[in-house]
PDB file of C-alpha atoms in Angstrom:
ATOM      1  CA  MET Z 226      -7.293  -4.366  30.781  1.00  0.00           C
ATOM      2  CA  LYS Z 227      -4.806  -2.435  28.523  1.00  0.00           C
ATOM      3  CA  LYS Z 228      -6.038  -4.236  25.539  1.00  0.00           C
ATOM      4  CA  LEU Z 229      -9.776  -3.234  26.373  1.00  0.00           C
ATOM      5  CA  MET Z 230      -8.506   0.383  26.840  1.00  0.00           C
ATOM      6  CA  ALA Z 231      -6.745   0.211  23.573  1.00  0.00           C
ATOM      7  CA  GLY Z 232      -9.466  -0.999  21.720  1.00  0.00           C
ATOM      8  CA  MET Z 233     -12.025   1.553  23.301  1.00  0.00           C
ATOM      9  CA  ILE Z 234      -9.491   4.479  22.115  1.00  0.00           C
ATOM     10  CA  LEU Z 235      -9.310   2.703  18.581  1.00  0.00           C
ATOM     11  CA  THR Z 236     -13.198   2.962  18.314  1.00  0.00           C
ATOM     12  CA  MET Z 237     -12.849   6.547  19.429  1.00  0.00           C
ATOM     13  CA  LEU Z 238     -10.241   7.491  17.051  1.00  0.00           C
ATOM     14  CA  THR Z 239     -11.965   5.881  14.232  1.00  0.00           C
ATOM     15  CA  PHE Z 240     -15.476   7.903  15.481  1.00  0.00           C
ATOM     16  CA  LEU Z 241     -13.305  11.062  15.608  1.00  0.00           C
ATOM     17  CA  LEU Z 242     -12.084  10.657  12.016  1.00  0.00           C
ATOM     18  CA  VAL Z 243     -15.489   9.825  10.822  1.00  0.00           C
ATOM     19  CA  THR Z 244     -17.084  12.879  12.631  1.00  0.00           C
ATOM     20  CA  GLY Z 245     -14.191  15.632  13.373  1.00  0.00           C
ATOM     21  CA  CYS Z 246     -12.281  17.454  10.890  1.00  0.00           C
ATOM     22  CA  GLY Z 247     -14.892  18.455   8.135  1.00  0.00           C
ATOM     23  CA  GLN Z 248     -17.881  17.349  10.058  1.00  0.00           C
ATOM     24  CA  GLU Z 249     -20.251  19.199   7.961  1.00  0.00           C
ATOM     25  CA  GLU Z 250     -19.002  17.716   4.644  1.00  0.00           C
ATOM     26  CA  VAL Z 251     -19.456  14.220   6.369  1.00  0.00           C
ATOM     27  CA  ALA Z 252     -22.676  14.761   7.555  1.00  0.00           C
ATOM     28  CA  ARG Z 253     -24.206  15.314   3.930  1.00  0.00           C
ATOM     29  CA  ILE Z 254     -22.899  11.678   2.929  1.00  0.00           C
ATOM     30  CA  ASN Z 255     -25.236   8.867   3.165  1.00  0.00           C
ATOM     31  CA  LEU Z 256     -23.182   6.474   4.967  1.00  0.00           C
ATOM     32  CA  THR Z 257     -25.677   3.600   4.870  1.00  0.00           C
ATOM     33  CA  SER Z 258     -25.632   3.780   1.167  1.00  0.00           C
ATOM     34  CA  ILE Z 259     -21.878   3.649   1.123  1.00  0.00           C
ATOM     35  CA  GLN Z 260     -21.596   0.812   3.378  1.00  0.00           C
ATOM     36  CA  ALA Z 261     -24.240  -1.012   1.458  1.00  0.00           C
ATOM     37  CA  ASN Z 262     -22.608  -0.794  -1.815  1.00  0.00           C
ATOM     38  CA  THR Z 263     -19.010  -1.228  -0.620  1.00  0.00           C
ATOM     39  CA  GLU Z 264     -19.127  -4.845  -1.554  1.00  0.00           C
ATOM     40  CA  LYS Z 265     -20.128  -4.153  -5.220  1.00  0.00           C
ATOM     41  CA  ILE Z 266     -16.533  -2.191  -5.619  1.00  0.00           C
ATOM     42  CA  VAL Z 267     -14.224  -4.210  -3.268  1.00  0.00           C
ATOM     43  CA  GLU Z 268     -12.953  -7.285  -4.811  1.00  0.00           C
ATOM     44  CA  GLN Z 269     -13.894 -10.775  -3.748  1.00  0.00           C
ATOM     45  CA  PRO Z 270     -11.539 -13.568  -3.890  1.00  0.00           C
ATOM     46  CA  VAL Z 271     -13.538 -15.392  -6.450  1.00  0.00           C
ATOM     47  CA  SER Z 272     -12.745 -14.182  -9.940  1.00  0.00           C
ATOM     48  CA  ARG Z 273     -11.210 -11.426 -11.531  1.00  0.00           C
ATOM     49  CA  ASP Z 274     -12.430  -9.533 -14.539  1.00  0.00           C
ATOM     50  CA  PRO Z 275     -10.120  -8.885 -17.401  1.00  0.00           C
ATOM     51  CA  GLU Z 276     -12.116  -5.520 -18.107  1.00  0.00           C
ATOM     52  CA  THR Z 277     -11.643  -4.384 -14.409  1.00  0.00           C
ATOM     53  CA  ILE Z 278      -8.917  -2.104 -13.293  1.00  0.00           C
ATOM     54  CA  TYR Z 279      -7.762  -3.207  -9.870  1.00  0.00           C
ATOM     55  CA  PHE Z 280      -7.021  -0.262  -7.335  1.00  0.00           C
ATOM     56  CA  GLY Z 281      -5.073  -0.956  -4.106  1.00  0.00           C
ATOM     57  CA  PHE Z 282      -3.503   1.203  -1.337  1.00  0.00           C
ATOM     58  CA  ASP Z 283      -1.118   1.569   1.405  1.00  0.00           C
ATOM     59  CA  ARG Z 284      -2.935   1.178   4.645  1.00  0.00           C
ATOM     60  CA  ARG Z 285      -3.352   4.541   6.197  1.00  0.00           C
ATOM     61  CA  LEU Z 286      -6.152   4.588   8.953  1.00  0.00           C
ATOM     62  CA  GLU Z 287      -8.216   1.911  10.159  1.00  0.00           C
ATOM     63  CA  ILE Z 288      -8.946  -0.648   7.375  1.00  0.00           C
ATOM     64  CA  LYS Z 289     -12.769  -0.061   7.235  1.00  0.00           C
ATOM     65  CA  GLU Z 290     -12.097   3.772   7.108  1.00  0.00           C
ATOM     66  CA  ASP Z 291      -9.613   3.354   4.424  1.00  0.00           C
ATOM     67  CA  VAL Z 292     -12.166   1.229   2.233  1.00  0.00           C
ATOM     68  CA  LYS Z 293     -14.828   3.774   2.781  1.00  0.00           C
ATOM     69  CA  MET Z 294     -12.731   6.659   1.639  1.00  0.00           C
ATOM     70  CA  TYR Z 295     -11.710   4.975  -1.630  1.00  0.00           C
ATOM     71  CA  VAL Z 296     -14.824   3.726  -2.746  1.00  0.00           C
ATOM     72  CA  PRO Z 297     -16.579   6.938  -3.953  1.00  0.00           C
ATOM     73  CA  PHE Z 298     -13.113   7.864  -5.262  1.00  0.00           C
ATOM     74  CA  LEU Z 299     -13.387   4.947  -7.463  1.00  0.00           C
ATOM     75  CA  ARG Z 300     -16.911   5.949  -8.665  1.00  0.00           C
ATOM     76  CA  TYR Z 301     -15.416   9.208  -9.639  1.00  0.00           C
ATOM     77  CA  LEU Z 302     -12.773   7.481 -11.878  1.00  0.00           C
ATOM     78  CA  GLU Z 303     -15.433   5.361 -13.234  1.00  0.00           C
ATOM     79  CA  SER Z 304     -17.728   8.389 -14.189  1.00  0.00           C
ATOM     80  CA  GLN Z 305     -14.596  10.435 -15.605  1.00  0.00           C
ATOM     81  CA  THR Z 306     -12.856   7.626 -17.600  1.00  0.00           C
ATOM     82  CA  GLY Z 307     -15.608   5.227 -18.435  1.00  0.00           C
ATOM     83  CA  TYR Z 308     -13.339   2.170 -16.966  1.00  0.00           C
ATOM     84  CA  LYS Z 309     -14.532  -0.207 -14.258  1.00  0.00           C
ATOM     85  CA  PHE Z 310     -12.501  -0.040 -11.139  1.00  0.00           C
ATOM     86  CA  LYS Z 311     -12.556  -2.367  -8.153  1.00  0.00           C
ATOM     87  CA  LEU Z 312     -10.811  -1.732  -4.976  1.00  0.00           C
ATOM     88  CA  HIS Z 313      -8.553  -4.637  -3.617  1.00  0.00           C
ATOM     89  CA  VAL Z 314      -7.443  -4.708   0.063  1.00  0.00           C
ATOM     90  CA  THR Z 315      -3.941  -6.190   0.195  1.00  0.00           C
ATOM     91  CA  PRO Z 316      -4.263  -8.914   3.226  1.00  0.00           C
ATOM     92  CA  LYS Z 317      -1.506  -8.370   5.719  1.00  0.00           C
ATOM     93  CA  ASN Z 318       0.790 -11.359   4.883  1.00  0.00           C
ATOM     94  CA  ARG Z 319       1.247  -9.610   1.220  1.00  0.00           C
ATOM     95  CA  SER Z 320       2.570  -6.396   0.280  1.00  0.00           C
ATOM     96  CA  ILE Z 321       0.976  -3.733  -2.072  1.00  0.00           C
ATOM     97  CA  VAL Z 322       4.645  -3.377  -3.698  1.00  0.00           C
ATOM     98  CA  GLU Z 323       4.427  -7.123  -4.788  1.00  0.00           C
ATOM     99  CA  GLU Z 324       0.868  -6.879  -5.850  1.00  0.00           C
ATOM    100  CA  LEU Z 325       1.440  -3.668  -7.864  1.00  0.00           C
ATOM    101  CA  GLY Z 326       4.527  -5.118  -9.397  1.00  0.00           C
ATOM    102  CA  ALA Z 327       2.635  -8.373 -10.186  1.00  0.00           C
ATOM    103  CA  GLY Z 328      -0.297  -6.873 -11.854  1.00  0.00           C
ATOM    104  CA  VAL Z 329      -2.597  -7.983  -9.023  1.00  0.00           C
ATOM    105  CA  VAL Z 330      -3.516  -4.252  -8.852  1.00  0.00           C
ATOM    106  CA  GLN Z 331      -2.818  -2.126 -11.743  1.00  0.00           C
ATOM    107  CA  ILE Z 332      -2.859   1.165 -10.012  1.00  0.00           C
ATOM    108  CA  ALA Z 333      -2.555   2.229  -6.313  1.00  0.00           C
ATOM    109  CA  ALA Z 334      -2.325   5.139  -3.778  1.00  0.00           C
ATOM    110  CA  VAL Z 335       1.205   4.611  -2.233  1.00  0.00           C
ATOM    111  CA  GLY Z 336       3.731   6.078  -0.124  1.00  0.00           C
ATOM    112  CA  THR Z 337       6.961   7.234  -1.314  1.00  0.00           C
ATOM    113  CA  VAL Z 338       8.652   4.102  -0.039  1.00  0.00           C
ATOM    114  CA  SER Z 339       6.499   1.668  -1.443  1.00  0.00           C
ATOM    115  CA  TYR Z 340       6.966   3.665  -4.855  1.00  0.00           C
ATOM    116  CA  PHE Z 341      10.495   3.409  -4.447  1.00  0.00           C
ATOM    117  CA  GLN Z 342      10.651  -0.202  -3.915  1.00  0.00           C
ATOM    118  CA  ALA Z 343       8.002  -0.933  -6.708  1.00  0.00           C
ATOM    119  CA  HIS Z 344       9.976   1.187  -9.151  1.00  0.00           C
ATOM    120  CA  GLU Z 345      13.280  -0.544  -8.445  1.00  0.00           C
ATOM    121  CA  LYS Z 346      12.046  -3.814  -8.632  1.00  0.00           C
ATOM    122  CA  TYR Z 347       9.219  -3.648 -11.273  1.00  0.00           C
ATOM    123  CA  GLY Z 348       9.543  -0.556 -12.821  1.00  0.00           C
ATOM    124  CA  VAL Z 349       6.405   1.094 -11.376  1.00  0.00           C
ATOM    125  CA  GLU Z 350       5.998   4.576 -12.201  1.00  0.00           C
ATOM    126  CA  LEU Z 351       4.169   7.499 -10.083  1.00  0.00           C
ATOM    127  CA  ILE Z 352       1.847   9.318 -12.347  1.00  0.00           C
ATOM    128  CA  VAL Z 353       0.854  12.102  -9.927  1.00  0.00           C
ATOM    129  CA  ARG Z 354       1.095  13.121  -6.586  1.00  0.00           C
ATOM    130  CA  GLY Z 355      -1.101  14.448  -3.812  1.00  0.00           C
ATOM    131  CA  ARG Z 356      -1.889  18.071  -3.171  1.00  0.00           C
ATOM    132  CA  CYS Z 357      -1.805  18.674   0.460  1.00  0.00           C
ATOM    133  CA  ALA Z 358      -2.243  21.649   2.682  1.00  0.00           C
ATOM    134  CA  ASN Z 359       0.834  23.027   1.702  1.00  0.00           C
ATOM    135  CA  ASP Z 360       0.327  22.391  -1.989  1.00  0.00           C
ATOM    136  CA  GLY Z 361       2.131  18.983  -2.838  1.00  0.00           C
ATOM    137  CA  LEU Z 362       4.218  18.949   0.239  1.00  0.00           C
ATOM    138  CA  TYR Z 363       3.432  17.012   3.719  1.00  0.00           C
ATOM    139  CA  GLN Z 364       5.273  16.490   6.880  1.00  0.00           C
ATOM    140  CA  SER Z 365       5.905  13.842   9.659  1.00  0.00           C
ATOM    141  CA  LEU Z 366       4.779  14.584  12.951  1.00  0.00           C
ATOM    142  CA  ILE Z 367       6.339  13.024  16.283  1.00  0.00           C
ATOM    143  CA  ILE Z 368       3.537  12.802  19.030  1.00  0.00           C
ATOM    144  CA  THR Z 369       3.389  11.771  22.691  1.00  0.00           C
ATOM    145  CA  ARG Z 370       0.558  11.873  25.250  1.00  0.00           C
ATOM    146  CA  PRO Z 371      -0.521  15.274  26.634  1.00  0.00           C
ATOM    147  CA  SER Z 372       0.779  14.449  30.257  1.00  0.00           C
ATOM    148  CA  SER Z 373       3.958  13.074  28.715  1.00  0.00           C
ATOM    149  CA  ASP Z 374       7.663  14.295  29.811  1.00  0.00           C
ATOM    150  CA  ILE Z 375       8.619  14.484  26.371  1.00  0.00           C
ATOM    151  CA  TYR Z 376       8.889  17.906  25.173  1.00  0.00           C
ATOM    152  CA  ASN Z 377      11.522  17.829  22.328  1.00  0.00           C
ATOM    153  CA  LEU Z 378      13.547  15.065  20.449  1.00  0.00           C
ATOM    154  CA  ASP Z 379      16.452  15.311  22.940  1.00  0.00           C
ATOM    155  CA  ASP Z 380      13.754  13.661  25.346  1.00  0.00           C
ATOM    156  CA  LEU Z 381      13.402  10.811  23.560  1.00  0.00           C
ATOM    157  CA  PRO Z 382      16.264   8.445  24.446  1.00  0.00           C
ATOM    158  CA  GLY Z 383      15.230   6.060  27.227  1.00  0.00           C
ATOM    159  CA  HIS Z 384      11.534   5.784  26.016  1.00  0.00           C
ATOM    160  CA  SER Z 385       9.549   3.636  23.900  1.00  0.00           C
ATOM    161  CA  PHE Z 386       8.823   4.828  20.330  1.00  0.00           C
ATOM    162  CA  ALA Z 387       6.382   3.380  17.849  1.00  0.00           C
ATOM    163  CA  PHE Z 388       6.974   3.884  14.239  1.00  0.00           C
ATOM    164  CA  GLY Z 389       4.505   3.149  11.114  1.00  0.00           C
ATOM    165  CA  ALA Z 390       4.732   0.206   8.683  1.00  0.00           C
ATOM    166  CA  ARG Z 391       8.487  -0.242   7.529  1.00  0.00           C
ATOM    167  CA  ASN Z 392       7.437   1.073   4.238  1.00  0.00           C
ATOM    168  CA  SER Z 393       5.719   4.192   5.527  1.00  0.00           C
ATOM    169  CA  THR Z 394       7.267   7.469   4.316  1.00  0.00           C
ATOM    170  CA  GLN Z 395       5.631   9.749   7.236  1.00  0.00           C
ATOM    171  CA  GLY Z 396       5.562   6.897   9.934  1.00  0.00           C
ATOM    172  CA  ASN Z 397       9.132   5.642   9.254  1.00  0.00           C
ATOM    173  CA  LEU Z 398      11.222   7.094   6.511  1.00  0.00           C
ATOM    174  CA  ILE Z 399      10.859  10.796   7.457  1.00  0.00           C
ATOM    175  CA  ALA Z 400      10.871  10.124  11.310  1.00  0.00           C
ATOM    176  CA  ARG Z 401      14.163   8.110  10.683  1.00  0.00           C
ATOM    177  CA  ILE Z 402      15.569  11.293   9.161  1.00  0.00           C
ATOM    178  CA  MET Z 403      14.136  13.559  11.928  1.00  0.00           C
ATOM    179  CA  LEU Z 404      15.933  11.164  14.632  1.00  0.00           C
ATOM    180  CA  ALA Z 405      19.054  10.972  12.504  1.00  0.00           C
ATOM    181  CA  GLU Z 406      19.780  14.656  11.972  1.00  0.00           C
ATOM    182  CA  ALA Z 407      19.055  15.082  15.657  1.00  0.00           C
ATOM    183  CA  GLY Z 408      21.756  12.398  16.628  1.00  0.00           C
ATOM    184  CA  ILE Z 409      19.569   9.957  18.018  1.00  0.00           C
ATOM    185  CA  SER Z 410      19.961   6.242  17.156  1.00  0.00           C
ATOM    186  CA  LEU Z 411      17.412   3.407  17.426  1.00  0.00           C
ATOM    187  CA  GLU Z 412      19.329   1.970  19.985  1.00  0.00           C
ATOM    188  CA  GLN Z 413      18.905   4.609  22.263  1.00  0.00           C
ATOM    189  CA  PHE Z 414      15.185   3.919  22.587  1.00  0.00           C
ATOM    190  CA  SER Z 415      14.065   1.612  25.609  1.00  0.00           C
ATOM    191  CA  ARG Z 416      12.416  -0.345  22.889  1.00  0.00           C
ATOM    192  CA  TYR Z 417      10.620   0.454  19.328  1.00  0.00           C
ATOM    193  CA  ASP Z 418       8.302  -1.356  16.831  1.00  0.00           C
ATOM    194  CA  TYR Z 419       6.478  -0.960  13.540  1.00  0.00           C
ATOM    195  CA  LEU Z 420       3.118  -0.899  13.416  1.00  0.00           C
ATOM    196  CA  THR Z 421       0.532  -1.315  10.518  1.00  0.00           C
ATOM    197  CA  SER Z 422      -1.095   2.033  10.183  1.00  0.00           C
ATOM    198  CA  HIS Z 423      -1.082   5.889  11.417  1.00  0.00           C
ATOM    199  CA  ALA Z 424      -4.248   5.155  13.356  1.00  0.00           C
ATOM    200  CA  GLU Z 425      -2.358   2.068  15.091  1.00  0.00           C
ATOM    201  CA  VAL Z 426       0.506   4.244  16.064  1.00  0.00           C
ATOM    202  CA  ALA Z 427      -1.875   7.066  17.247  1.00  0.00           C
ATOM    203  CA  ASN Z 428      -3.822   4.540  19.393  1.00  0.00           C
ATOM    204  CA  ALA Z 429      -0.634   2.895  20.936  1.00  0.00           C
ATOM    205  CA  VAL Z 430       0.596   6.433  22.013  1.00  0.00           C
ATOM    206  CA  MET Z 431      -2.623   7.641  23.494  1.00  0.00           C
ATOM    207  CA  SER Z 432      -3.545   4.153  25.259  1.00  0.00           C
ATOM    208  CA  GLY Z 433       0.179   4.554  26.993  1.00  0.00           C
ATOM    209  CA  GLU Z 434       1.511   1.126  25.186  1.00  0.00           C
ATOM    210  CA  PHE Z 435       4.246   3.512  23.543  1.00  0.00           C
ATOM    211  CA  ASP Z 436       5.651   6.784  24.813  1.00  0.00           C
ATOM    212  CA  ALA Z 437       6.045   8.207  21.559  1.00  0.00           C
ATOM    213  CA  GLY Z 438       5.124   7.904  17.704  1.00  0.00           C
ATOM    214  CA  ALA Z 439       5.443   8.932  14.258  1.00  0.00           C
ATOM    215  CA  ILE Z 440       2.502   9.493  12.071  1.00  0.00           C
ATOM    216  CA  GLN Z 441       1.120  11.853   9.117  1.00  0.00           C
ATOM    217  CA  ASP Z 442       0.683  15.401   9.655  1.00  0.00           C
ATOM    218  CA  THR Z 443      -3.180  15.446   8.847  1.00  0.00           C
ATOM    219  CA  LEU Z 444      -3.918  12.856  11.582  1.00  0.00           C
ATOM    220  CA  GLY Z 445      -1.472  14.430  13.960  1.00  0.00           C
ATOM    221  CA  ARG Z 446      -2.690  17.757  13.847  1.00  0.00           C
ATOM    222  CA  PHE Z 447      -6.460  16.467  14.122  1.00  0.00           C
ATOM    223  CA  LEU Z 448      -5.709  14.801  17.229  1.00  0.00           C
ATOM    224  CA  ALA Z 449      -3.631  17.437  18.792  1.00  0.00           C
ATOM    225  CA  SER Z 450      -6.521  19.981  18.093  1.00  0.00           C
ATOM    226  CA  ARG Z 451      -8.745  17.740  20.075  1.00  0.00           C
ATOM    227  CA  GLY Z 452      -6.279  17.546  23.223  1.00  0.00           C
ATOM    228  CA  LEU Z 453      -5.755  13.741  22.469  1.00  0.00           C
ATOM    229  CA  VAL Z 454      -1.992  13.900  21.616  1.00  0.00           C
ATOM    230  CA  ARG Z 455       0.978  16.523  21.920  1.00  0.00           C
ATOM    231  CA  ILE Z 456       3.069  17.268  18.969  1.00  0.00           C
ATOM    232  CA  VAL Z 457       6.597  16.885  20.040  1.00  0.00           C
ATOM    233  CA  ALA Z 458       8.529  17.867  16.813  1.00  0.00           C
ATOM    234  CA  GLN Z 459       7.625  17.968  13.042  1.00  0.00           C
ATOM    235  CA  SER Z 460       9.847  17.475  10.002  1.00  0.00           C
ATOM    236  CA  LYS Z 461      10.573  19.780   7.130  1.00  0.00           C
ATOM    237  CA  TYR Z 462       8.395  19.326   4.113  1.00  0.00           C
ATOM    238  CA  TYR Z 463       8.714  16.536   1.621  1.00  0.00           C
ATOM    239  CA  PRO Z 464       7.237  15.611  -1.633  1.00  0.00           C
ATOM    240  CA  SER Z 465       3.681  13.889  -0.764  1.00  0.00           C
ATOM    241  CA  SER Z 466       2.551  10.449  -1.713  1.00  0.00           C
ATOM    242  CA  GLY Z 467       0.899   9.640  -4.970  1.00  0.00           C
ATOM    243  CA  ILE Z 468      -0.871   7.338  -7.585  1.00  0.00           C
ATOM    244  CA  ALA Z 469       1.600   4.614  -9.106  1.00  0.00           C
ATOM    245  CA  VAL Z 470       0.620   2.291 -11.972  1.00  0.00           C
ATOM    246  CA  ASN Z 471       1.841  -1.033 -13.293  1.00  0.00           C
ATOM    247  CA  PRO Z 472       4.261  -0.728 -16.198  1.00  0.00           C
ATOM    248  CA  ASN Z 473       2.122  -2.813 -18.348  1.00  0.00           C
ATOM    249  CA  ILE Z 474      -0.990  -0.492 -18.477  1.00  0.00           C
ATOM    250  CA  GLN Z 475      -1.490   0.671 -22.022  1.00  0.00           C
ATOM    251  CA  PRO Z 476      -0.179   4.464 -22.351  1.00  0.00           C
ATOM    252  CA  GLU Z 477      -3.609   5.669 -23.479  1.00  0.00           C
ATOM    253  CA  VAL Z 478      -5.359   4.192 -20.056  1.00  0.00           C
ATOM    254  CA  ILE Z 479      -2.761   5.862 -18.163  1.00  0.00           C
ATOM    255  CA  LYS Z 480      -3.417   9.068 -19.726  1.00  0.00           C
ATOM    256  CA  LYS Z 481      -7.055   8.965 -19.252  1.00  0.00           C
ATOM    257  CA  ILE Z 482      -6.673   8.149 -15.546  1.00  0.00           C
ATOM    258  CA  ARG Z 483      -3.871  10.916 -15.054  1.00  0.00           C
ATOM    259  CA  ASP Z 484      -6.249  13.382 -16.550  1.00  0.00           C
ATOM    260  CA  ALA Z 485      -9.123  12.388 -14.388  1.00  0.00           C
ATOM    261  CA  LEU Z 486      -6.854  12.571 -11.387  1.00  0.00           C
ATOM    262  CA  LEU Z 487      -5.819  16.056 -12.161  1.00  0.00           C
ATOM    263  CA  ALA Z 488      -9.137  17.197 -12.716  1.00  0.00           C
ATOM    264  CA  PHE Z 489     -10.303  15.676  -9.286  1.00  0.00           C
ATOM    265  CA  ASP Z 490     -11.833  18.590  -7.221  1.00  0.00           C
ATOM    266  CA  PRO Z 491     -12.282  17.207  -3.633  1.00  0.00           C
ATOM    267  CA  GLN Z 492     -12.854  20.517  -2.338  1.00  0.00           C
ATOM    268  CA  GLY Z 493     -15.272  21.622  -4.854  1.00  0.00           C
ATOM    269  CA  LYS Z 494     -17.836  19.688  -7.032  1.00  0.00           C
ATOM    270  CA  GLU Z 495     -16.845  16.398  -5.875  1.00  0.00           C
ATOM    271  CA  ARG Z 496     -16.745  17.482  -2.317  1.00  0.00           C
ATOM    272  CA  ASP Z 497     -20.366  16.002  -1.334  1.00  0.00           C
ATOM    273  CA  LYS Z 498     -19.784  12.660  -3.001  1.00  0.00           C
ATOM    274  CA  LEU Z 499     -16.720  11.654  -1.107  1.00  0.00           C
ATOM    275  CA  TYR Z 500     -16.115  10.292   2.426  1.00  0.00           C
ATOM    276  CA  ASN Z 501     -13.777  11.590   4.946  1.00  0.00           C
ATOM    277  CA  TRP Z 502     -11.276  12.716   2.150  1.00  0.00           C
ATOM    278  CA  ASP Z 503      -9.597  15.457   4.120  1.00  0.00           C
ATOM    279  CA  GLN Z 504      -8.062  12.825   6.138  1.00  0.00           C
ATOM    280  CA  SER Z 505      -6.202  11.444   3.026  1.00  0.00           C
ATOM    281  CA  GLU Z 506      -2.894  12.522   1.780  1.00  0.00           C
ATOM    282  CA  MET Z 507      -4.279  14.168  -1.011  1.00  0.00           C
ATOM    283  CA  PRO Z 508      -7.083  16.247   0.325  1.00  0.00           C
ATOM    284  CA  ASN Z 509      -6.796  19.077  -2.319  1.00  0.00           C
ATOM    285  CA  GLY Z 510      -6.641  16.700  -5.219  1.00  0.00           C
ATOM    286  CA  PHE Z 511      -3.435  15.871  -7.292  1.00  0.00           C
ATOM    287  CA  MET Z 512      -0.545  17.339  -9.384  1.00  0.00           C
ATOM    288  CA  PRO Z 513       2.006  16.442 -11.811  1.00  0.00           C
ATOM    289  CA  THR Z 514       5.343  15.029 -10.574  1.00  0.00           C
ATOM    290  CA  SER Z 515       8.806  13.586 -11.487  1.00  0.00           C
ATOM    291  CA  ASN Z 516      11.211  11.118 -10.121  1.00  0.00           C
ATOM    292  CA  GLU Z 517      13.804  14.043  -9.498  1.00  0.00           C
ATOM    293  CA  GLU Z 518      11.679  15.711  -6.877  1.00  0.00           C
ATOM    294  CA  TYR Z 519      12.243  12.710  -4.587  1.00  0.00           C
ATOM    295  CA  SER Z 520      15.846  12.515  -4.844  1.00  0.00           C
ATOM    296  CA  GLU Z 521      16.608  13.468  -1.412  1.00  0.00           C
ATOM    297  CA  LEU Z 522      14.152  10.974   0.201  1.00  0.00           C
ATOM    298  CA  ARG Z 523      15.477   8.268  -2.169  1.00  0.00           C
ATOM    299  CA  ARG Z 524      19.009   8.926  -0.976  1.00  0.00           C
ATOM    300  CA  TRP Z 525      17.869   8.602   2.720  1.00  0.00           C
ATOM    301  CA  ALA Z 526      15.806   5.550   2.051  1.00  0.00           C
ATOM    302  CA  GLU Z 527      18.739   3.987   0.506  1.00  0.00           C
ATOM    303  CA  GLN Z 528      21.042   4.870   3.405  1.00  0.00           C
ATOM    304  CA  PHE Z 529      18.561   3.108   5.858  1.00  0.00           C
ATOM    305  CA  GLY Z 530      18.088   0.160   3.632  1.00  0.00           C
ATOM    306  CA  LEU Z 531      14.554   0.632   2.849  1.00  0.00           C
ATOM    307  CA  LEU Z 532      14.709  -0.122  -0.871  1.00  0.00           C
ATOM    308  CA  LYS Z 533      15.235  -3.673  -0.853  1.00  0.00           C
TER     309      LYS Z 533
END
């Protein structure tokens, strides 16, 4: 019964993500056309074109939603750069860090922890970071069910807790920072686990599989505004996720892609061509970035052993 309920809630969550925040904008997009053309731009495991730039991503939402979100974005990059892009979905038994470092993908939308790992091991560089609601900064939220007896961080010990993926910044690293600063250790939870995406964490909390969990701010506020979850705590602001590139890409190619990313206007002229972009971690486009901006997060990531 619990699995059935969880499946129903995940279906509902996916529906809400498609039809909720920014409903009018989504309604103007031809979803049938997007779905029909998805196979043309998503990598098939048959052959690889040396003239194609393969784009990967850290999982955020339900995988089908991630794919549908990035397909029109890659069409934008194609139109602005003249290069051919293809979306690559990293299998569950592989890592976007390893694939980006090995050149399986040449460019990827990655969280901060994934970037740290790829930078340390392979020399991967971040070329832009996302513009969020608070410019280029975002938060992690800890959520619970509306009927829960958890009202603040001090109420968490003794309860079960769902983190995002181990290399998730908002779903793990920033949540760990919040807990550490509140003096809460992992051993104080009745149990905890790492799930694959923010959507899975939200579903696990809403279904009652876990008492509380950590997710990205955009999704958490969206669900809270509809009474599906209650926000227990929110972190301070940290530099957002961004777009990273394999170090073997030619500098002129990187420059052309960076220029296109900085010119990307998802709330303006590109708005009607996109799919559910408001649910991404770069809803307002991209901005320049530097490694120095991530020094505090890097220090915490190293303390938690996340750079390995």
